[in-house]
């Protein structure tokens, strides 16, 4: 079994893909997964990848920064190459018109036809879904809910970025580029696989019930029956005017046992707070306090390596807010180094997908 | 009347997970992220019609036929 991680910082699409191809040792890869800076021309990039790797399935998306074994990068393209002994079979599907009408049913029907098994019968330990989604579509929650109510399989992934320009993000599948779309891939790996979800937060005592929300706008208008920003300001001991400076340090979590599913505030909106993902009315949130991302990720990886002995490949969907925090703390080099000995690719996302849509989290797929 | 919410949520979890413990936890998480934490209800929880309507909608989403 073989998985290879490669990267290029060459600014020319043609030269970058050529450089990647020259670095790849695997003959006739089954799957090529790539993450690229939005500074590459997207249509040209997707087309160049498929033209170069004609016999492989090729998928990817744009990013807000890239990750490869040992490094956090920007303005680059990273790719993971899987041989046939690692990924036995796969099917790629594209869901378009996400904002208007996200519908997973046609994709799921095609998965069933391809694998000859109904989605309901597929074993979550034998199949793994990847999802790459337009990070500016605002439709991640709807899509993940649809996936989650129709299947017990894990679909893991990230929201595409555009280097913090917040204008347009792209997902790629087999030579085409799409916006307002998601790429779903159902893998039937021959290698064992696992999922890591990790976030670096201490759980505080403060509880907030979202008593008035605008779900479509991802906005909480009231917490505990008071203007959301007032309730938040009190908890973080700031005035309502400067409370937003604490958003990255003190986000919220929907607690599932001891595990937070992070909801990150984005901006103040009147007296409400706009989030990076939606919050359903009545949901109880717990205030979180950020910790040491590098230390916590190091511990999680060490635990996983002790469990599986060797990781043959790792895909890291790492929230852009974590990347910004790492940059602020001058820790990007230390974070990249955590993955030095593991064939790794990843990207800084506009949101992470695992069971639902989450923020300030790293979701990783690990191939043993 | 009381206890219907808990009973229905348990039915959804049991049906979706086919009593697999890992899938039970995943289904519970999906319900929590959709806005209803099964742990907040017990056999004595009042049959609040607003919450019950949510539970019925969830059952429909998950394609689960509830017993009553």
PDB file of N, CA and C in Angstrom, chain B residues 3-47:
ATOM      1  N   UNK B   3     -43.486  11.660  28.722  1.00  0.00           N
ATOM      2  CA  UNK B   3     -42.586  10.565  28.325  1.00  0.00           C
ATOM      3  C   UNK B   3     -42.503  10.272  26.840  1.00  0.00           C
ATOM      4  N   UNK B   4     -43.397  10.918  26.062  1.00  0.00           N
ATOM      5  CA  UNK B   4     -43.447  10.593  24.634  1.00  0.00           C
ATOM      6  C   UNK B   4     -42.170  11.062  23.893  1.00  0.00           C
ATOM      7  N   UNK B   5     -41.667  12.212  24.292  1.00  0.00           N
ATOM      8  CA  UNK B   5     -40.483  12.767  23.607  1.00  0.00           C
ATOM      9  C   UNK B   5     -39.303  11.811  23.762  1.00  0.00           C
ATOM     10  N   UNK B   6     -39.063  11.398  24.989  1.00  0.00           N
ATOM     11  CA  UNK B   6     -37.938  10.491  25.248  1.00  0.00           C
ATOM     12  C   UNK B   6     -38.133   9.176  24.474  1.00  0.00           C
ATOM     13  N   UNK B   7     -39.364   8.676  24.512  1.00  0.00           N
ATOM     14  CA  UNK B   7     -39.644   7.386  23.847  1.00  0.00           C
ATOM     15  C   UNK B   7     -39.369   7.491  22.351  1.00  0.00           C
ATOM     16  N   UNK B   8     -39.853   8.582  21.752  1.00  0.00           N
ATOM     17  CA  UNK B   8     -39.667   8.757  20.306  1.00  0.00           C
ATOM     18  C   UNK B   8     -38.189   8.955  19.942  1.00  0.00           C
ATOM     19  N   UNK B   9     -37.484   9.745  20.758  1.00  0.00           N
ATOM     20  CA  UNK B   9     -36.052   9.956  20.472  1.00  0.00           C
ATOM     21  C   UNK B   9     -35.298   8.624  20.564  1.00  0.00           C
ATOM     22  N   UNK B  10     -35.649   7.827  21.567  1.00  0.00           N
ATOM     23  CA  UNK B  10     -35.018   6.504  21.694  1.00  0.00           C
ATOM     24  C   UNK B  10     -35.324   5.627  20.482  1.00  0.00           C
ATOM     25  N   UNK B  11     -36.562   5.730  20.011  1.00  0.00           N
ATOM     26  CA  UNK B  11     -36.941   4.937  18.827  1.00  0.00           C
ATOM     27  C   UNK B  11     -36.106   5.340  17.616  1.00  0.00           C
ATOM     28  N   UNK B  12     -35.924   6.663  17.452  1.00  0.00           N
ATOM     29  CA  UNK B  12     -35.126   7.142  16.308  1.00  0.00           C
ATOM     30  C   UNK B  12     -33.693   6.609  16.425  1.00  0.00           C
ATOM     31  N   UNK B  13     -33.110   6.760  17.611  1.00  0.00           N
ATOM     32  CA  UNK B  13     -31.712   6.328  17.813  1.00  0.00           C
ATOM     33  C   UNK B  13     -31.586   4.825  17.558  1.00  0.00           C
ATOM     34  N   UNK B  14     -32.514   4.083  18.120  1.00  0.00           N
ATOM     35  CA  UNK B  14     -32.453   2.630  17.986  1.00  0.00           C
ATOM     36  C   UNK B  14     -32.624   2.198  16.531  1.00  0.00           C
ATOM     37  N   UNK B  15     -33.572   2.803  15.846  1.00  0.00           N
ATOM     38  CA  UNK B  15     -33.843   2.418  14.463  1.00  0.00           C
ATOM     39  C   UNK B  15     -32.679   2.784  13.538  1.00  0.00           C
ATOM     40  N   UNK B  16     -32.158   4.005  13.678  1.00  0.00           N
ATOM     41  CA  UNK B  16     -31.084   4.464  12.788  1.00  0.00           C
ATOM     42  C   UNK B  16     -29.799   3.680  13.043  1.00  0.00           C
ATOM     43  N   UNK B  17     -29.519   3.396  14.298  1.00  0.00           N
ATOM     44  CA  UNK B  17     -28.235   2.775  14.648  1.00  0.00           C
ATOM     45  C   UNK B  17     -28.281   1.258  14.599  1.00  0.00           C
ATOM     46  N   UNK B  18     -29.476   0.706  14.455  1.00  0.00           N
ATOM     47  CA  UNK B  18     -29.628  -0.751  14.514  1.00  0.00           C
ATOM     48  C   UNK B  18     -28.934  -1.307  15.765  1.00  0.00           C
ATOM     49  N   UNK B  19     -29.004  -0.524  16.822  1.00  0.00           N
ATOM     50  CA  UNK B  19     -28.464  -0.887  18.138  1.00  0.00           C
ATOM     51  C   UNK B  19     -26.945  -1.067  18.171  1.00  0.00           C
ATOM     52  N   UNK B  20     -26.250  -0.528  17.177  1.00  0.00           N
ATOM     53  CA  UNK B  20     -24.785  -0.489  17.209  1.00  0.00           C
ATOM     54  C   UNK B  20     -24.371   0.698  18.103  1.00  0.00           C
ATOM     55  N   UNK B  21     -23.523   0.438  19.095  1.00  0.00           N
ATOM     56  CA  UNK B  21     -23.209   1.464  20.104  1.00  0.00           C
ATOM     57  C   UNK B  21     -22.559   2.703  19.487  1.00  0.00           C
ATOM     58  N   UNK B  22     -21.618   2.483  18.541  1.00  0.00           N
ATOM     59  CA  UNK B  22     -20.948   3.632  17.898  1.00  0.00           C
ATOM     60  C   UNK B  22     -21.985   4.472  17.141  1.00  0.00           C
ATOM     61  N   UNK B  23     -22.849   3.780  16.412  1.00  0.00           N
ATOM     62  CA  UNK B  23     -23.855   4.512  15.625  1.00  0.00           C
ATOM     63  C   UNK B  23     -24.905   5.165  16.530  1.00  0.00           C
ATOM     64  N   UNK B  24     -25.157   4.555  17.683  1.00  0.00           N
ATOM     65  CA  UNK B  24     -26.068   5.191  18.657  1.00  0.00           C
ATOM     66  C   UNK B  24     -25.501   6.558  19.063  1.00  0.00           C
ATOM     67  N   UNK B  25     -24.205   6.579  19.349  1.00  0.00           N
ATOM     68  CA  UNK B  25     -23.566   7.844  19.759  1.00  0.00           C
ATOM     69  C   UNK B  25     -23.586   8.864  18.626  1.00  0.00           C
ATOM     70  N   UNK B  26     -23.310   8.375  17.409  1.00  0.00           N
ATOM     71  CA  UNK B  26     -23.315   9.296  16.257  1.00  0.00           C
ATOM     72  C   UNK B  26     -24.711   9.863  16.045  1.00  0.00           C
ATOM     73  N   UNK B  27     -25.710   9.017  16.143  1.00  0.00           N
ATOM     74  CA  UNK B  27     -27.097   9.479  15.936  1.00  0.00           C
ATOM     75  C   UNK B  27     -27.492  10.477  17.023  1.00  0.00           C
ATOM     76  N   UNK B  28     -27.072  10.188  18.252  1.00  0.00           N
ATOM     77  CA  UNK B  28     -27.352  11.114  19.359  1.00  0.00           C
ATOM     78  C   UNK B  28     -26.706  12.486  19.053  1.00  0.00           C
ATOM     79  N   UNK B  29     -25.479  12.444  18.540  1.00  0.00           N
ATOM     80  CA  UNK B  29     -24.783  13.697  18.193  1.00  0.00           C
ATOM     81  C   UNK B  29     -25.545  14.440  17.099  1.00  0.00           C
ATOM     82  N   UNK B  30     -26.015  13.695  16.087  1.00  0.00           N
ATOM     83  CA  UNK B  30     -26.770  14.337  15.005  1.00  0.00           C
ATOM     84  C   UNK B  30     -28.017  15.032  15.572  1.00  0.00           C
ATOM     85  N   UNK B  31     -28.678  14.372  16.512  1.00  0.00           N
ATOM     86  CA  UNK B  31     -29.886  14.974  17.112  1.00  0.00           C
ATOM     87  C   UNK B  31     -29.526  16.235  17.906  1.00  0.00           C
ATOM     88  N   UNK B  32     -28.428  16.166  18.636  1.00  0.00           N
ATOM     89  CA  UNK B  32     -28.008  17.334  19.431  1.00  0.00           C
ATOM     90  C   UNK B  32     -27.692  18.504  18.492  1.00  0.00           C
ATOM     91  N   UNK B  33     -26.984  18.213  17.389  1.00  0.00           N
ATOM     92  CA  UNK B  33     -26.636  19.300  16.458  1.00  0.00           C
ATOM     93  C   UNK B  33     -27.879  19.839  15.745  1.00  0.00           C
ATOM     94  N   UNK B  34     -28.918  19.006  15.654  1.00  0.00           N
ATOM     95  CA  UNK B  34     -30.181  19.478  15.058  1.00  0.00           C
ATOM     96  C   UNK B  34     -31.016  20.240  16.097  1.00  0.00           C
ATOM     97  N   UNK B  35     -30.566  20.255  17.347  1.00  0.00           N
ATOM     98  CA  UNK B  35     -31.220  21.107  18.344  1.00  0.00           C
ATOM     99  C   UNK B  35     -31.956  20.404  19.463  1.00  0.00           C
ATOM    100  N   UNK B  36     -31.899  19.075  19.533  1.00  0.00           N
ATOM    101  CA  UNK B  36     -32.562  18.373  20.644  1.00  0.00           C
ATOM    102  C   UNK B  36     -31.605  17.377  21.285  1.00  0.00           C
ATOM    103  N   UNK B  37     -31.312  17.577  22.547  1.00  0.00           N
ATOM    104  CA  UNK B  37     -30.419  16.661  23.257  1.00  0.00           C
ATOM    105  C   UNK B  37     -31.268  15.601  23.968  1.00  0.00           C
ATOM    106  N   UNK B  38     -31.170  14.345  23.543  1.00  0.00           N
ATOM    107  CA  UNK B  38     -31.986  13.289  24.176  1.00  0.00           C
ATOM    108  C   UNK B  38     -31.768  13.197  25.682  1.00  0.00           C
ATOM    109  N   UNK B  39     -30.572  13.587  26.140  1.00  0.00           N
ATOM    110  CA  UNK B  39     -30.293  13.509  27.582  1.00  0.00           C
ATOM    111  C   UNK B  39     -31.098  14.515  28.397  1.00  0.00           C
ATOM    112  N   UNK B  40     -31.682  15.492  27.716  1.00  0.00           N
ATOM    113  CA  UNK B  40     -32.486  16.490  28.436  1.00  0.00           C
ATOM    114  C   UNK B  40     -33.918  16.022  28.678  1.00  0.00           C
ATOM    115  N   UNK B  41     -34.246  14.816  28.249  1.00  0.00           N
ATOM    116  CA  UNK B  41     -35.618  14.318  28.405  1.00  0.00           C
ATOM    117  C   UNK B  41     -35.600  12.968  29.125  1.00  0.00           C
ATOM    118  N   UNK B  42     -36.655  12.747  29.895  1.00  0.00           N
ATOM    119  CA  UNK B  42     -36.794  11.435  30.541  1.00  0.00           C
ATOM    120  C   UNK B  42     -38.257  10.993  30.475  1.00  0.00           C
ATOM    121  N   UNK B  43     -38.556   9.888  31.143  1.00  0.00           N
ATOM    122  CA  UNK B  43     -39.916   9.324  31.079  1.00  0.00           C
ATOM    123  C   UNK B  43     -40.964  10.260  31.671  1.00  0.00           C
ATOM    124  N   UNK B  44     -40.503  11.228  32.473  1.00  0.00           N
ATOM    125  CA  UNK B  44     -41.457  12.160  33.099  1.00  0.00           C
ATOM    126  C   UNK B  44     -41.549  13.501  32.374  1.00  0.00           C
ATOM    127  N   UNK B  45     -40.788  13.653  31.295  1.00  0.00           N
ATOM    128  CA  UNK B  45     -40.830  14.938  30.569  1.00  0.00           C
ATOM    129  C   UNK B  45     -42.205  15.137  29.942  1.00  0.00           C
ATOM    130  N   UNK B  46     -42.694  16.343  30.157  1.00  0.00           N
ATOM    131  CA  UNK B  46     -44.021  16.678  29.647  1.00  0.00           C
ATOM    132  C   UNK B  46     -44.050  16.583  28.107  1.00  0.00           C
ATOM    133  N   UNK B  47     -45.179  16.156  27.563  1.00  0.00           N
ATOM    134  CA  UNK B  47     -45.307  16.032  26.102  1.00  0.00           C
ATOM    135  C   UNK B  47     -45.552  17.410  25.472  1.00  0.00           C
TER     136      UNK B  47
END
